[in-house]
Amino acid sequence: ISMWPVYELVYFAFKENGADYLEEMSSFFDNVISYGTDVFLSSEKYQSMLFEIIQFSILSEDLVEHDREHPCKLIESVLLNCKGNADHFLAKFIQFGLHLLRNDPKTLTGKVHSIQLLINCFLYNAALSVSLLTEQNDLILIFTKWFEYSELFKRVHDKKLCVLAINEILKLKFNSLPPILQAGYSKLMRV
């Protein structure tokens, strides 16, 4: 209960030139989502505050590639902790991931976190993610980058995330998949 007034204070601190301290703040925001999931989900205000932080951190031209790692982790926290309750954010999170990929990340961290943001979307809801990416003709881009960057996944977390997301995709009925994904289906087994 006492963490929510602090959450608001940290949010306002971020808004008042605190973006440079997102790295220090991100663990706090992750804890709030992880341990206060029910309150977070019941409050549009709290969700909106976090979304503003994520959006600013992904799209701001004042931040560098390294800084984008933290909003990607916050998105992962939302998608993992709020499974089934964050559909209203999914399309925007996918847009953020595409934005990062289209800017062609230069660093190892930038590559890993940009594609992991999208892999988390598949893990959260594979059917909806496939549908949204198919509508935008971006499905091939995602899987191309996923396969290209797969050698960069060194941590157990990275590998586990990939396996779980691929499992969610494989659960979808083959006939319901877009032709592009059907054609590359066997490649999923080799990631």
PDB file of C-alpha atoms in Angstrom:
ATOM      1  CA  ILE A   1       0.000   0.000   0.000  1.00  0.00           C
ATOM      2  CA  SER A   2       2.754   2.430   0.918  1.00  0.00           C
ATOM      3  CA  MET A   3       4.604   1.889  -2.352  1.00  0.00           C
ATOM      4  CA  TRP A   4       1.968   3.613  -4.492  1.00  0.00           C
ATOM      5  CA  PRO A   5       2.548   7.145  -3.172  1.00  0.00           C
ATOM      6  CA  VAL A   6       6.274   6.495  -3.717  1.00  0.00           C
ATOM      7  CA  TYR A   7       5.483   5.242  -7.236  1.00  0.00           C
ATOM      8  CA  GLU A   8       3.790   8.552  -7.984  1.00  0.00           C
ATOM      9  CA  LEU A   9       6.719  10.529  -6.547  1.00  0.00           C
ATOM     10  CA  VAL A  10       9.224   8.561  -8.648  1.00  0.00           C
ATOM     11  CA  TYR A  11       7.036   9.100 -11.720  1.00  0.00           C
ATOM     12  CA  PHE A  12       6.971  12.873 -11.123  1.00  0.00           C
ATOM     13  CA  ALA A  13      10.728  12.867 -10.526  1.00  0.00           C
ATOM     14  CA  PHE A  14      11.170  11.114 -13.861  1.00  0.00           C
ATOM     15  CA  LYS A  15       8.957  13.682 -15.588  1.00  0.00           C
ATOM     16  CA  GLU A  16      11.013  16.528 -14.086  1.00  0.00           C
ATOM     17  CA  ASN A  17      14.292  15.805 -15.852  1.00  0.00           C
ATOM     18  CA  GLY A  18      14.719  12.415 -14.216  1.00  0.00           C
ATOM     19  CA  ALA A  19      15.025  10.487 -17.481  1.00  0.00           C
ATOM     20  CA  ASP A  20      18.776  10.336 -16.991  1.00  0.00           C
ATOM     21  CA  TYR A  21      18.136   8.194 -13.914  1.00  0.00           C
ATOM     22  CA  LEU A  22      15.848   5.612 -15.519  1.00  0.00           C
ATOM     23  CA  GLU A  23      18.502   2.950 -15.005  1.00  0.00           C
ATOM     24  CA  GLU A  24      18.326   3.521 -11.247  1.00  0.00           C
ATOM     25  CA  MET A  25      14.531   3.806 -11.286  1.00  0.00           C
ATOM     26  CA  SER A  26      13.764   0.784 -13.450  1.00  0.00           C
ATOM     27  CA  SER A  27      14.281  -1.786 -10.675  1.00  0.00           C
ATOM     28  CA  PHE A  28      11.781   0.094  -8.549  1.00  0.00           C
ATOM     29  CA  PHE A  29       9.211   0.144 -11.370  1.00  0.00           C
ATOM     30  CA  ASP A  30       9.794  -3.559 -12.007  1.00  0.00           C
ATOM     31  CA  ASN A  31       9.193  -4.322  -8.313  1.00  0.00           C
ATOM     32  CA  VAL A  32       6.003  -2.277  -8.341  1.00  0.00           C
ATOM     33  CA  ILE A  33       4.684  -4.259 -11.306  1.00  0.00           C
ATOM     34  CA  SER A  34       5.878  -7.595  -9.935  1.00  0.00           C
ATOM     35  CA  TYR A  35       4.681  -7.214  -6.352  1.00  0.00           C
ATOM     36  CA  GLY A  36       1.747  -4.875  -6.889  1.00  0.00           C
ATOM     37  CA  THR A  37       0.286  -6.447 -10.013  1.00  0.00           C
ATOM     38  CA  ASP A  38      -3.317  -6.388  -8.786  1.00  0.00           C
ATOM     39  CA  VAL A  39      -3.240  -2.710  -7.860  1.00  0.00           C
ATOM     40  CA  PHE A  40      -1.322  -1.850 -11.036  1.00  0.00           C
ATOM     41  CA  LEU A  41      -3.923  -3.630 -13.182  1.00  0.00           C
ATOM     42  CA  SER A  42      -6.843  -2.026 -11.347  1.00  0.00           C
ATOM     43  CA  SER A  43      -5.554   1.506 -11.905  1.00  0.00           C
ATOM     44  CA  GLU A  44      -5.583   3.098 -15.331  1.00  0.00           C
ATOM     45  CA  LYS A  45      -3.708   6.006 -13.763  1.00  0.00           C
ATOM     46  CA  TYR A  46      -0.760   3.820 -12.694  1.00  0.00           C
ATOM     47  CA  GLN A  47      -0.713   2.015 -16.029  1.00  0.00           C
ATOM     48  CA  SER A  48      -0.773   5.314 -17.891  1.00  0.00           C
ATOM     49  CA  MET A  49       2.097   6.668 -15.805  1.00  0.00           C
ATOM     50  CA  LEU A  50       4.285   3.667 -16.600  1.00  0.00           C
ATOM     51  CA  PHE A  51       3.302   3.791 -20.252  1.00  0.00           C
ATOM     52  CA  GLU A  52       4.398   7.445 -20.436  1.00  0.00           C
ATOM     53  CA  ILE A  53       7.792   6.536 -19.002  1.00  0.00           C
ATOM     54  CA  ILE A  54       8.208   3.674 -21.469  1.00  0.00           C
ATOM     55  CA  GLN A  55       7.077   5.747 -24.443  1.00  0.00           C
ATOM     56  CA  PHE A  56       9.345   8.659 -23.610  1.00  0.00           C
ATOM     57  CA  SER A  57      12.331   6.374 -23.043  1.00  0.00           C
ATOM     58  CA  ILE A  58      11.840   4.493 -26.315  1.00  0.00           C
ATOM     59  CA  LEU A  59      11.102   7.485 -28.547  1.00  0.00           C
ATOM     60  CA  SER A  60      13.142  10.319 -27.044  1.00  0.00           C
ATOM     61  CA  GLU A  61      15.983  11.483 -29.231  1.00  0.00           C
ATOM     62  CA  ASP A  62      17.747  12.804 -26.134  1.00  0.00           C
ATOM     63  CA  LEU A  63      18.503   9.262 -24.966  1.00  0.00           C
ATOM     64  CA  VAL A  64      21.094   6.901 -26.410  1.00  0.00           C
ATOM     65  CA  GLU A  65      20.724   3.262 -27.406  1.00  0.00           C
ATOM     66  CA  HIS A  66      21.923   1.976 -24.029  1.00  0.00           C
ATOM     67  CA  ASP A  67      19.094   3.894 -22.314  1.00  0.00           C
ATOM     68  CA  ARG A  68      16.468   1.960 -24.299  1.00  0.00           C
ATOM     69  CA  GLU A  69      17.372  -1.268 -22.497  1.00  0.00           C
ATOM     70  CA  HIS A  70      15.415  -0.149 -19.423  1.00  0.00           C
ATOM     71  CA  PRO A  71      12.025   0.502 -21.034  1.00  0.00           C
ATOM     72  CA  CYS A  72      12.400  -2.848 -22.824  1.00  0.00           C
ATOM     73  CA  LYS A  73      12.830  -4.512 -19.431  1.00  0.00           C
ATOM     74  CA  LEU A  74       9.791  -2.664 -18.097  1.00  0.00           C
ATOM     75  CA  ILE A  75       7.728  -3.874 -21.053  1.00  0.00           C
ATOM     76  CA  GLU A  76       8.926  -7.398 -20.333  1.00  0.00           C
ATOM     77  CA  SER A  77       7.846  -7.007 -16.707  1.00  0.00           C
ATOM     78  CA  VAL A  78       4.371  -5.854 -17.758  1.00  0.00           C
ATOM     79  CA  LEU A  79       3.952  -8.678 -20.279  1.00  0.00           C
ATOM     80  CA  LEU A  80       5.218 -11.400 -17.944  1.00  0.00           C
ATOM     81  CA  ASN A  81       3.400 -10.247 -14.799  1.00  0.00           C
ATOM     82  CA  CYS A  82       0.149  -9.121 -16.410  1.00  0.00           C
ATOM     83  CA  LYS A  83      -0.411 -12.032 -18.787  1.00  0.00           C
ATOM     84  CA  GLY A  84      -3.902 -11.813 -20.243  1.00  0.00           C
ATOM     85  CA  ASN A  85      -4.476  -8.329 -18.810  1.00  0.00           C
ATOM     86  CA  ALA A  86      -2.301  -6.094 -20.981  1.00  0.00           C
ATOM     87  CA  ASP A  87      -3.834  -6.661 -24.429  1.00  0.00           C
ATOM     88  CA  HIS A  88      -4.556  -2.933 -24.705  1.00  0.00           C
ATOM     89  CA  PHE A  89      -0.790  -2.259 -24.627  1.00  0.00           C
ATOM     90  CA  LEU A  90       0.336  -5.008 -26.993  1.00  0.00           C
ATOM     91  CA  ALA A  91      -0.050  -3.131 -30.294  1.00  0.00           C
ATOM     92  CA  LYS A  92       1.899  -0.152 -28.930  1.00  0.00           C
ATOM     93  CA  PHE A  93       4.610  -2.377 -27.445  1.00  0.00           C
ATOM     94  CA  ILE A  94       4.994  -4.036 -30.844  1.00  0.00           C
ATOM     95  CA  GLN A  95       5.304  -0.584 -32.419  1.00  0.00           C
ATOM     96  CA  PHE A  96       8.051   0.298 -29.933  1.00  0.00           C
ATOM     97  CA  GLY A  97       9.937  -2.911 -30.790  1.00  0.00           C
ATOM     98  CA  LEU A  98       9.628  -2.231 -34.508  1.00  0.00           C
ATOM     99  CA  HIS A  99      10.827   1.326 -33.961  1.00  0.00           C
ATOM    100  CA  LEU A 100      13.942   0.041 -32.224  1.00  0.00           C
ATOM    101  CA  LEU A 101      14.633  -2.595 -34.893  1.00  0.00           C
ATOM    102  CA  ARG A 102      14.161  -0.135 -37.739  1.00  0.00           C
ATOM    103  CA  ASN A 103      16.752   2.125 -36.148  1.00  0.00           C
ATOM    104  CA  ASP A 104      19.187  -0.755 -36.638  1.00  0.00           C
ATOM    105  CA  PRO A 105      20.664  -1.196 -33.159  1.00  0.00           C
ATOM    106  CA  LYS A 106      24.461  -0.990 -33.142  1.00  0.00           C
ATOM    107  CA  THR A 107      25.320  -2.460 -29.757  1.00  0.00           C
ATOM    108  CA  LEU A 108      24.917  -6.021 -28.551  1.00  0.00           C
ATOM    109  CA  THR A 109      22.606  -4.815 -25.779  1.00  0.00           C
ATOM    110  CA  GLY A 110      20.540  -2.794 -28.226  1.00  0.00           C
ATOM    111  CA  LYS A 111      20.076  -5.759 -30.537  1.00  0.00           C
ATOM    112  CA  VAL A 112      19.204  -8.203 -27.769  1.00  0.00           C
ATOM    113  CA  HIS A 113      16.709  -5.955 -25.978  1.00  0.00           C
ATOM    114  CA  SER A 114      14.977  -4.707 -29.125  1.00  0.00           C
ATOM    115  CA  ILE A 115      14.233  -8.221 -30.382  1.00  0.00           C
ATOM    116  CA  GLN A 116      13.450  -9.520 -26.901  1.00  0.00           C
ATOM    117  CA  LEU A 117      10.762  -6.878 -26.561  1.00  0.00           C
ATOM    118  CA  LEU A 118       9.038  -8.476 -29.559  1.00  0.00           C
ATOM    119  CA  ILE A 119       9.748 -12.039 -28.423  1.00  0.00           C
ATOM    120  CA  ASN A 120       8.007 -11.130 -25.149  1.00  0.00           C
ATOM    121  CA  CYS A 121       4.979 -10.034 -27.185  1.00  0.00           C
ATOM    122  CA  PHE A 122       4.821 -13.520 -28.755  1.00  0.00           C
ATOM    123  CA  LEU A 123       5.145 -15.089 -25.328  1.00  0.00           C
ATOM    124  CA  TYR A 124       2.392 -12.863 -23.960  1.00  0.00           C
ATOM    125  CA  ASN A 125      -0.072 -13.583 -26.781  1.00  0.00           C
ATOM    126  CA  ALA A 126       1.276 -15.304 -29.880  1.00  0.00           C
ATOM    127  CA  ALA A 127      -1.975 -15.233 -31.859  1.00  0.00           C
ATOM    128  CA  LEU A 128      -2.554 -11.513 -31.341  1.00  0.00           C
ATOM    129  CA  SER A 129       1.112 -10.669 -31.993  1.00  0.00           C
ATOM    130  CA  VAL A 130       1.149 -12.675 -35.233  1.00  0.00           C
ATOM    131  CA  SER A 131      -2.086 -10.997 -36.298  1.00  0.00           C
ATOM    132  CA  LEU A 132      -0.842  -7.463 -35.548  1.00  0.00           C
ATOM    133  CA  LEU A 133       2.494  -8.036 -37.279  1.00  0.00           C
ATOM    134  CA  THR A 134       0.825  -9.641 -40.299  1.00  0.00           C
ATOM    135  CA  GLU A 135      -1.497  -6.630 -40.681  1.00  0.00           C
ATOM    136  CA  GLN A 136       1.568  -4.368 -40.765  1.00  0.00           C
ATOM    137  CA  ASN A 137       3.589  -6.662 -43.065  1.00  0.00           C
ATOM    138  CA  ASP A 138       6.338  -6.816 -40.447  1.00  0.00           C
ATOM    139  CA  LEU A 139       6.288 -10.502 -39.567  1.00  0.00           C
ATOM    140  CA  ILE A 140       9.226 -11.317 -41.843  1.00  0.00           C
ATOM    141  CA  LEU A 141      11.317  -8.489 -40.352  1.00  0.00           C
ATOM    142  CA  ILE A 142      10.793  -9.836 -36.832  1.00  0.00           C
ATOM    143  CA  PHE A 143      11.710 -13.409 -37.636  1.00  0.00           C
ATOM    144  CA  THR A 144      14.665 -12.362 -39.786  1.00  0.00           C
ATOM    145  CA  LYS A 145      16.095 -10.303 -36.933  1.00  0.00           C
ATOM    146  CA  TRP A 146      15.227 -12.992 -34.384  1.00  0.00           C
ATOM    147  CA  PHE A 147      17.198 -15.605 -36.335  1.00  0.00           C
ATOM    148  CA  GLU A 148      20.005 -13.127 -37.029  1.00  0.00           C
ATOM    149  CA  TYR A 149      20.356 -12.131 -33.378  1.00  0.00           C
ATOM    150  CA  SER A 150      19.800 -15.603 -31.866  1.00  0.00           C
ATOM    151  CA  GLU A 151      23.552 -16.187 -31.448  1.00  0.00           C
ATOM    152  CA  LEU A 152      23.653 -13.119 -29.202  1.00  0.00           C
ATOM    153  CA  PHE A 153      21.394 -14.773 -26.624  1.00  0.00           C
ATOM    154  CA  LYS A 154      23.957 -15.905 -24.062  1.00  0.00           C
ATOM    155  CA  ARG A 155      22.043 -15.743 -20.778  1.00  0.00           C
ATOM    156  CA  VAL A 156      19.755 -18.517 -19.574  1.00  0.00           C
ATOM    157  CA  HIS A 157      16.937 -15.948 -19.452  1.00  0.00           C
ATOM    158  CA  ASP A 158      17.439 -15.118 -23.155  1.00  0.00           C
ATOM    159  CA  LYS A 159      17.320 -18.748 -24.198  1.00  0.00           C
ATOM    160  CA  LYS A 160      14.384 -19.584 -21.965  1.00  0.00           C
ATOM    161  CA  LEU A 161      12.441 -16.632 -23.343  1.00  0.00           C
ATOM    162  CA  CYS A 162      13.035 -17.834 -26.915  1.00  0.00           C
ATOM    163  CA  VAL A 163      12.008 -21.412 -26.144  1.00  0.00           C
ATOM    164  CA  LEU A 164       8.828 -20.311 -24.377  1.00  0.00           C
ATOM    165  CA  ALA A 165       7.868 -17.859 -27.143  1.00  0.00           C
ATOM    166  CA  ILE A 166       8.508 -20.425 -29.879  1.00  0.00           C
ATOM    167  CA  ASN A 167       6.411 -22.905 -27.912  1.00  0.00           C
ATOM    168  CA  GLU A 168       3.535 -20.398 -27.871  1.00  0.00           C
ATOM    169  CA  ILE A 169       3.832 -19.928 -31.637  1.00  0.00           C
ATOM    170  CA  LEU A 170       3.914 -23.690 -32.205  1.00  0.00           C
ATOM    171  CA  LYS A 171       0.698 -24.034 -30.192  1.00  0.00           C
ATOM    172  CA  LEU A 172      -1.121 -22.033 -32.863  1.00  0.00           C
ATOM    173  CA  LYS A 173      -2.941 -24.044 -35.487  1.00  0.00           C
ATOM    174  CA  PHE A 174      -0.731 -24.351 -38.533  1.00  0.00           C
ATOM    175  CA  ASN A 175      -3.595 -23.536 -40.922  1.00  0.00           C
ATOM    176  CA  SER A 176      -4.314 -20.304 -39.056  1.00  0.00           C
ATOM    177  CA  LEU A 177      -0.767 -19.007 -39.546  1.00  0.00           C
ATOM    178  CA  PRO A 178      -0.015 -16.561 -42.353  1.00  0.00           C
ATOM    179  CA  PRO A 179       1.729 -18.165 -45.372  1.00  0.00           C
ATOM    180  CA  ILE A 180       5.002 -16.397 -44.557  1.00  0.00           C
ATOM    181  CA  LEU A 181       5.124 -18.035 -41.142  1.00  0.00           C
ATOM    182  CA  GLN A 182       4.014 -21.399 -42.510  1.00  0.00           C
ATOM    183  CA  ALA A 183       6.908 -21.310 -44.970  1.00  0.00           C
ATOM    184  CA  GLY A 184       9.447 -20.654 -42.203  1.00  0.00           C
ATOM    185  CA  TYR A 185       7.863 -22.972 -39.664  1.00  0.00           C
ATOM    186  CA  SER A 186      10.711 -25.473 -39.714  1.00  0.00           C
ATOM    187  CA  LYS A 187      13.217 -22.683 -38.958  1.00  0.00           C
ATOM    188  CA  LEU A 188      11.532 -22.105 -35.620  1.00  0.00           C
ATOM    189  CA  MET A 189      12.781 -25.485 -34.514  1.00  0.00           C
ATOM    190  CA  ARG A 190      16.374 -24.421 -35.180  1.00  0.00           C
ATOM    191  CA  VAL A 191      16.471 -21.109 -33.314  1.00  0.00           C
TER     192      VAL A 191
END
